[in-house]
XYZ file of C-alpha atoms in Angstrom:
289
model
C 0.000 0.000 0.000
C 1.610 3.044 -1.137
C 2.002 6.071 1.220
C 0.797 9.612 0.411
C 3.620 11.180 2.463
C 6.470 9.498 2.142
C 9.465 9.212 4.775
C 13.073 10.049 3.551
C 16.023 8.126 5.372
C 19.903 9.682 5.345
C 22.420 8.580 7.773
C 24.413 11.683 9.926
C 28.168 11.211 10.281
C 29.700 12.830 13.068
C 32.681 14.735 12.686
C 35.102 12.491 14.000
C 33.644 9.311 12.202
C 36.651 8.611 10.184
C 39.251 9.723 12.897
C 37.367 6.741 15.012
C 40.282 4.032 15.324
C 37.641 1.506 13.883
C 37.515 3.317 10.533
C 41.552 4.135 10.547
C 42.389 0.272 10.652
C 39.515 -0.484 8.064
C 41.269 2.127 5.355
C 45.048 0.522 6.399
C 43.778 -2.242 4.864
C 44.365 -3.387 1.589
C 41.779 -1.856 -1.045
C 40.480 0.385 2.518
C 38.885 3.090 0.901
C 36.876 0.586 -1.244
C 35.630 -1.301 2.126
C 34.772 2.253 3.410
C 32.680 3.211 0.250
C 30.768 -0.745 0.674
C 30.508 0.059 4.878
C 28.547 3.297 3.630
C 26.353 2.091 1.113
C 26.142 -0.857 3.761
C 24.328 1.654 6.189
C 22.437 3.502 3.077
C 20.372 0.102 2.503
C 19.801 -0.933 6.220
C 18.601 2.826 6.877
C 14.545 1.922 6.434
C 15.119 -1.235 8.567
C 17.075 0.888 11.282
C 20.386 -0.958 10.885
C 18.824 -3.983 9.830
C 20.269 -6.390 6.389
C 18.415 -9.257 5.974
C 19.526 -12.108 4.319
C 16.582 -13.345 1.952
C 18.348 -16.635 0.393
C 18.362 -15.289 -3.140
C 22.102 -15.758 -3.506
C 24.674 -18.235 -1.932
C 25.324 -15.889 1.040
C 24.731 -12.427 2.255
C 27.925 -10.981 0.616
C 26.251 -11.813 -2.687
C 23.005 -10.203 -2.106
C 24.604 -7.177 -0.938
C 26.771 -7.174 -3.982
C 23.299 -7.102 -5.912
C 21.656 -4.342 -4.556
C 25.466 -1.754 -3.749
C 27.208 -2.939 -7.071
C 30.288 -3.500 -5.464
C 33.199 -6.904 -5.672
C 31.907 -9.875 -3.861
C 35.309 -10.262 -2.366
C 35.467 -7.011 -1.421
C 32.039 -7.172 0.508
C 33.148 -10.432 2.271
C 36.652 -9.193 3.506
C 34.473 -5.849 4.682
C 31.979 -7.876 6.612
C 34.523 -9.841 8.205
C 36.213 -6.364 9.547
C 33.095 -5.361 10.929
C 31.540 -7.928 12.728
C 35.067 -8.624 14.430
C 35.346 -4.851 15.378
C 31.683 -4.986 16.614
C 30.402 -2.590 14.342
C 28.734 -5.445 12.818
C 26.402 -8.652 14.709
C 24.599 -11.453 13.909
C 21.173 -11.598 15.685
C 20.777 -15.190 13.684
C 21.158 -16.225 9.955
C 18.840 -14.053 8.307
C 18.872 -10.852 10.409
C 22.659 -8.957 10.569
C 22.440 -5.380 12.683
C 25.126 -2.042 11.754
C 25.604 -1.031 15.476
C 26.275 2.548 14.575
C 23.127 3.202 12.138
C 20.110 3.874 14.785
C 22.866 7.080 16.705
C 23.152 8.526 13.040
C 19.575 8.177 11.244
C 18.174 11.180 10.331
C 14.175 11.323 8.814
C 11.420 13.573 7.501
C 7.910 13.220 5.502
C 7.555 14.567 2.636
C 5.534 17.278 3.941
C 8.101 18.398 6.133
C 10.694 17.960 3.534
C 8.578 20.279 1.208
C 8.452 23.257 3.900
C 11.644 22.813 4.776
C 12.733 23.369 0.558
C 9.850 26.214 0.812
C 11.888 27.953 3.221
C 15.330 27.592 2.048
C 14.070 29.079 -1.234
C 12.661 31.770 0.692
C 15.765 32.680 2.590
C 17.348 33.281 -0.640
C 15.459 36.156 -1.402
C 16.414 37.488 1.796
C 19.110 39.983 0.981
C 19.815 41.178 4.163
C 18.910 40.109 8.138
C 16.952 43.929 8.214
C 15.200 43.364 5.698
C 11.638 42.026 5.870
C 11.001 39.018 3.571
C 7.722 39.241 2.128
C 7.745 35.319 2.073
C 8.313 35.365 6.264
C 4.047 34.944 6.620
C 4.480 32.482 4.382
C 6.797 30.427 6.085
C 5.040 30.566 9.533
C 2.188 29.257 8.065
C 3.859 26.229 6.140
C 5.589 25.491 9.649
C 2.017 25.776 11.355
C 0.390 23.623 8.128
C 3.381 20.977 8.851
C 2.357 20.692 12.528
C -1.499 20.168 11.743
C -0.690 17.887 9.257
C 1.114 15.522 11.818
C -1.171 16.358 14.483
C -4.382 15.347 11.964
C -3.208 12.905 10.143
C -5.401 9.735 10.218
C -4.131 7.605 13.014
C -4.898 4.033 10.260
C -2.112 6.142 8.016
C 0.161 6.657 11.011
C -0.217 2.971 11.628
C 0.467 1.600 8.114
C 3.344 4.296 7.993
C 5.171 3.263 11.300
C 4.841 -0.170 10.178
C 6.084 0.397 6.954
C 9.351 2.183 8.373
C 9.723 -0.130 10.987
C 8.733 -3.611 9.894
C 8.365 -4.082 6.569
C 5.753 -3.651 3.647
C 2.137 -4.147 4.492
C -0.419 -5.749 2.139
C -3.855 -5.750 2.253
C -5.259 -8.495 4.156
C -2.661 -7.260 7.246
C -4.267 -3.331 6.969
C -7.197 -4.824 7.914
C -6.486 -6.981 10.647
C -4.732 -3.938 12.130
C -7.061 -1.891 11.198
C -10.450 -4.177 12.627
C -8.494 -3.571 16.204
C -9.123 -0.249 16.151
C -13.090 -0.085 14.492
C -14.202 -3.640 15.676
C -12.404 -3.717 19.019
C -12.234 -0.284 20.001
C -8.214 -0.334 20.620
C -6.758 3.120 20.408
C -4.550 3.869 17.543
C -1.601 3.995 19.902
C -1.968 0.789 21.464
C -1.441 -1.053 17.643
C 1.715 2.044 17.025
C 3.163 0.404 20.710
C 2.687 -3.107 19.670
C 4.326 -2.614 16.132
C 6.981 -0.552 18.391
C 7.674 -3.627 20.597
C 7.680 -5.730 17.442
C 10.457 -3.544 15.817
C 12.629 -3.282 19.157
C 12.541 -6.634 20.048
C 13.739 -7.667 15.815
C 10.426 -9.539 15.525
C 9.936 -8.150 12.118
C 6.587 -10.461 11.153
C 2.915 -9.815 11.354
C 2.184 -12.172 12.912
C 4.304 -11.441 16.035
C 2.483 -7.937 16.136
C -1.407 -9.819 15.536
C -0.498 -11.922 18.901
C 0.625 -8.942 21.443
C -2.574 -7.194 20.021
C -4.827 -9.958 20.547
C -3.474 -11.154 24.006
C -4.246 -7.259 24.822
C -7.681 -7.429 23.808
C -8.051 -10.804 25.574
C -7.229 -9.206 28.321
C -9.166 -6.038 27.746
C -6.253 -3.897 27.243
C -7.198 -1.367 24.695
C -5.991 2.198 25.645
C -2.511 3.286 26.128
C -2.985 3.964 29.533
C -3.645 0.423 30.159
C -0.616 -0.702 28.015
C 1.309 1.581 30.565
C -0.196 0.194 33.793
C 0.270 -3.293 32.581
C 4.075 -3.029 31.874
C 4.508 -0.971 35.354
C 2.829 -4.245 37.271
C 5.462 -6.390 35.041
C 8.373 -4.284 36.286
C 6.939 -4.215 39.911
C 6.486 -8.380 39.818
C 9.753 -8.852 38.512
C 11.429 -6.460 41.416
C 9.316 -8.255 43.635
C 10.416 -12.056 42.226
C 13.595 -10.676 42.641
C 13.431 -9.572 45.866
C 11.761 -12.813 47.155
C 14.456 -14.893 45.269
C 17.324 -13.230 47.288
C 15.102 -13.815 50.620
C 14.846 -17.283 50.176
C 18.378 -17.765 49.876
C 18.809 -16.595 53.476
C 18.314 -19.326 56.027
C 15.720 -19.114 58.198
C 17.891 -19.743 61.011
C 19.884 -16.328 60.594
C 16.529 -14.247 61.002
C 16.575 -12.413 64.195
C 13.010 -13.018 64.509
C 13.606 -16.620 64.112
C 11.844 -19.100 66.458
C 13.170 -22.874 66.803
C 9.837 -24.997 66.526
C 11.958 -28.305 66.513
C 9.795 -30.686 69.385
C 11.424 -32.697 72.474
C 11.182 -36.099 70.556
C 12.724 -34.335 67.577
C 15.493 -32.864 69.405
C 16.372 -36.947 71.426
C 16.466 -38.216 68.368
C 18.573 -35.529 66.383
C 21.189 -36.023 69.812
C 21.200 -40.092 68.993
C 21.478 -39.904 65.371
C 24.664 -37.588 66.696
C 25.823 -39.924 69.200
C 25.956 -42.764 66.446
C 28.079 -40.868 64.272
C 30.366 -39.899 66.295
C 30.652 -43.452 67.755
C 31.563 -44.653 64.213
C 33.577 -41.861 63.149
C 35.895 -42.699 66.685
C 36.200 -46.855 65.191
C 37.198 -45.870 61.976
C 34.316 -44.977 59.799
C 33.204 -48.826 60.392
């Protein structure tokens, strides 16, 4: 399903990115400067997928499919990934699903809208010859600024859905829109409930439908269908698993060692604890016999 407002993706280097000692030993190498250019493009095509390369099976190995989509060596790709998943900058969460470390502190993003107003006013500020003078285009830009902000603010929350899942998780077809989207008419879930599932979904790398359909239905099983709710229900998880930690570290202190501790232990008990004593000592004195 196509979007109206499309999202844009770059990446954001900082300024000491290729002073970084990681980046110095990668152009040392032989060929360096080409294993920089395929670590780039690397984190160009993983941008939508926030770090993410997936491995789909449609060549012999990952190196190949990368080679397909950056038009870059094979060899040159394989002796790259190598460098980078043995510097860290590059890890395997299993076979399909390989992460860029660095990519989620250097995405940058806008909609098209914003990227519109944002062209608007740089074309503007070109007409500005100096800071005293009073652009005639100045209204203008307030108001594309304000439009920007309503159109975020009123955008329909089943096209904020389809969008964050789109970003986040992959492409959505039909039959999924309306699963997601029966949650919200049919079940009365707020719109930010299925956002905090697909959320979940996308931090946890569960990047399937069907992972999403279950947290959502398990929440309306349970009659969770406002954010609010969502909140309250992961504050009692954190509070249970203080708690089951809390009670794990008690039980490992023995009872005994309480200062509130009582012995209970009965008269008989305590004769035959002193015999069973008695005995061993007895055959500890003839030798263990």
């Amino acid at each position: 399903m196509a979007l109206k407002n499309k999202r844009y993706f770059w990446i954001q280097l900082a300024q000491d990115f290729f002073k970084s000692k990681e980046m110095k030993l990668l152009r040392k190498i032989a060929g360096g400067d080409t294993h920089t250019i395929i670590y780039l493009k690397m984190m160009l095509i993983s941008l939508e997928d926030g770090g993410h390369i997936y491995y789909d099976g449609l060549a012999d190995n990952l190196a190949e499919e990368i080679a397909l989509v950056i038009d870059e060596n094979v060899e040159d790709i394989k002796i790259t990934l190598i460098f980078l998943e043995s510097k860290g900058l590059l890890t395997r969460k299993n076979d399909r699903d390989y992460f860029l470390e660095q990519v989620p502190e250097m995405v940058g993003s806008e909609t098209a809208s914003t990227r519109r107003s944002r062209k608007h006013r740089e074309l503007t500020a070109l007409h500005c010859n100096t800071i005293a003078t009073t652009c005639n285009g100045d209204i203008d830009i307030e108001k594309d600024i304000e439009k920007d902000i309503d159109i975020e603010k009123d955008k329909n929350p089943v096209e904020l859905i389809v969008e964050e899942y789109q970003s986040r998780i992959a492409p959505l077809d039909g039959t999924q829109f309306e699963i997601l989207k029966e949650f919200i008419t049919l079940d009365g879930m707020e719109a930010k409930v299925v956002l905090k599932a697909i959320g979940l979904a996308a931090d946890n790398g569960k990047r399937n439908f069907s992972y999403i359909k279950a947290i959502l239905t398990n929440w309306k099983k349970d009659g969770v269908l406002t954010i609010a709710a969502v909140d309250e229900r992961e504050r009692q998880y954190r509070e249970s698993k203080i708690s089951n930690r809390q009670g794990q570290a008690k039980s490992n202190v023995p009872e005994w060692s309480q200062p509130n501790y009582v012995n209970t232990t009965s008269e008989e008990d305590k004769e035959e604890l002193e015999k069973r004593k008695r005995e061993l000592l007895e055959r500890l004195e003839n030798g263990g016999g």
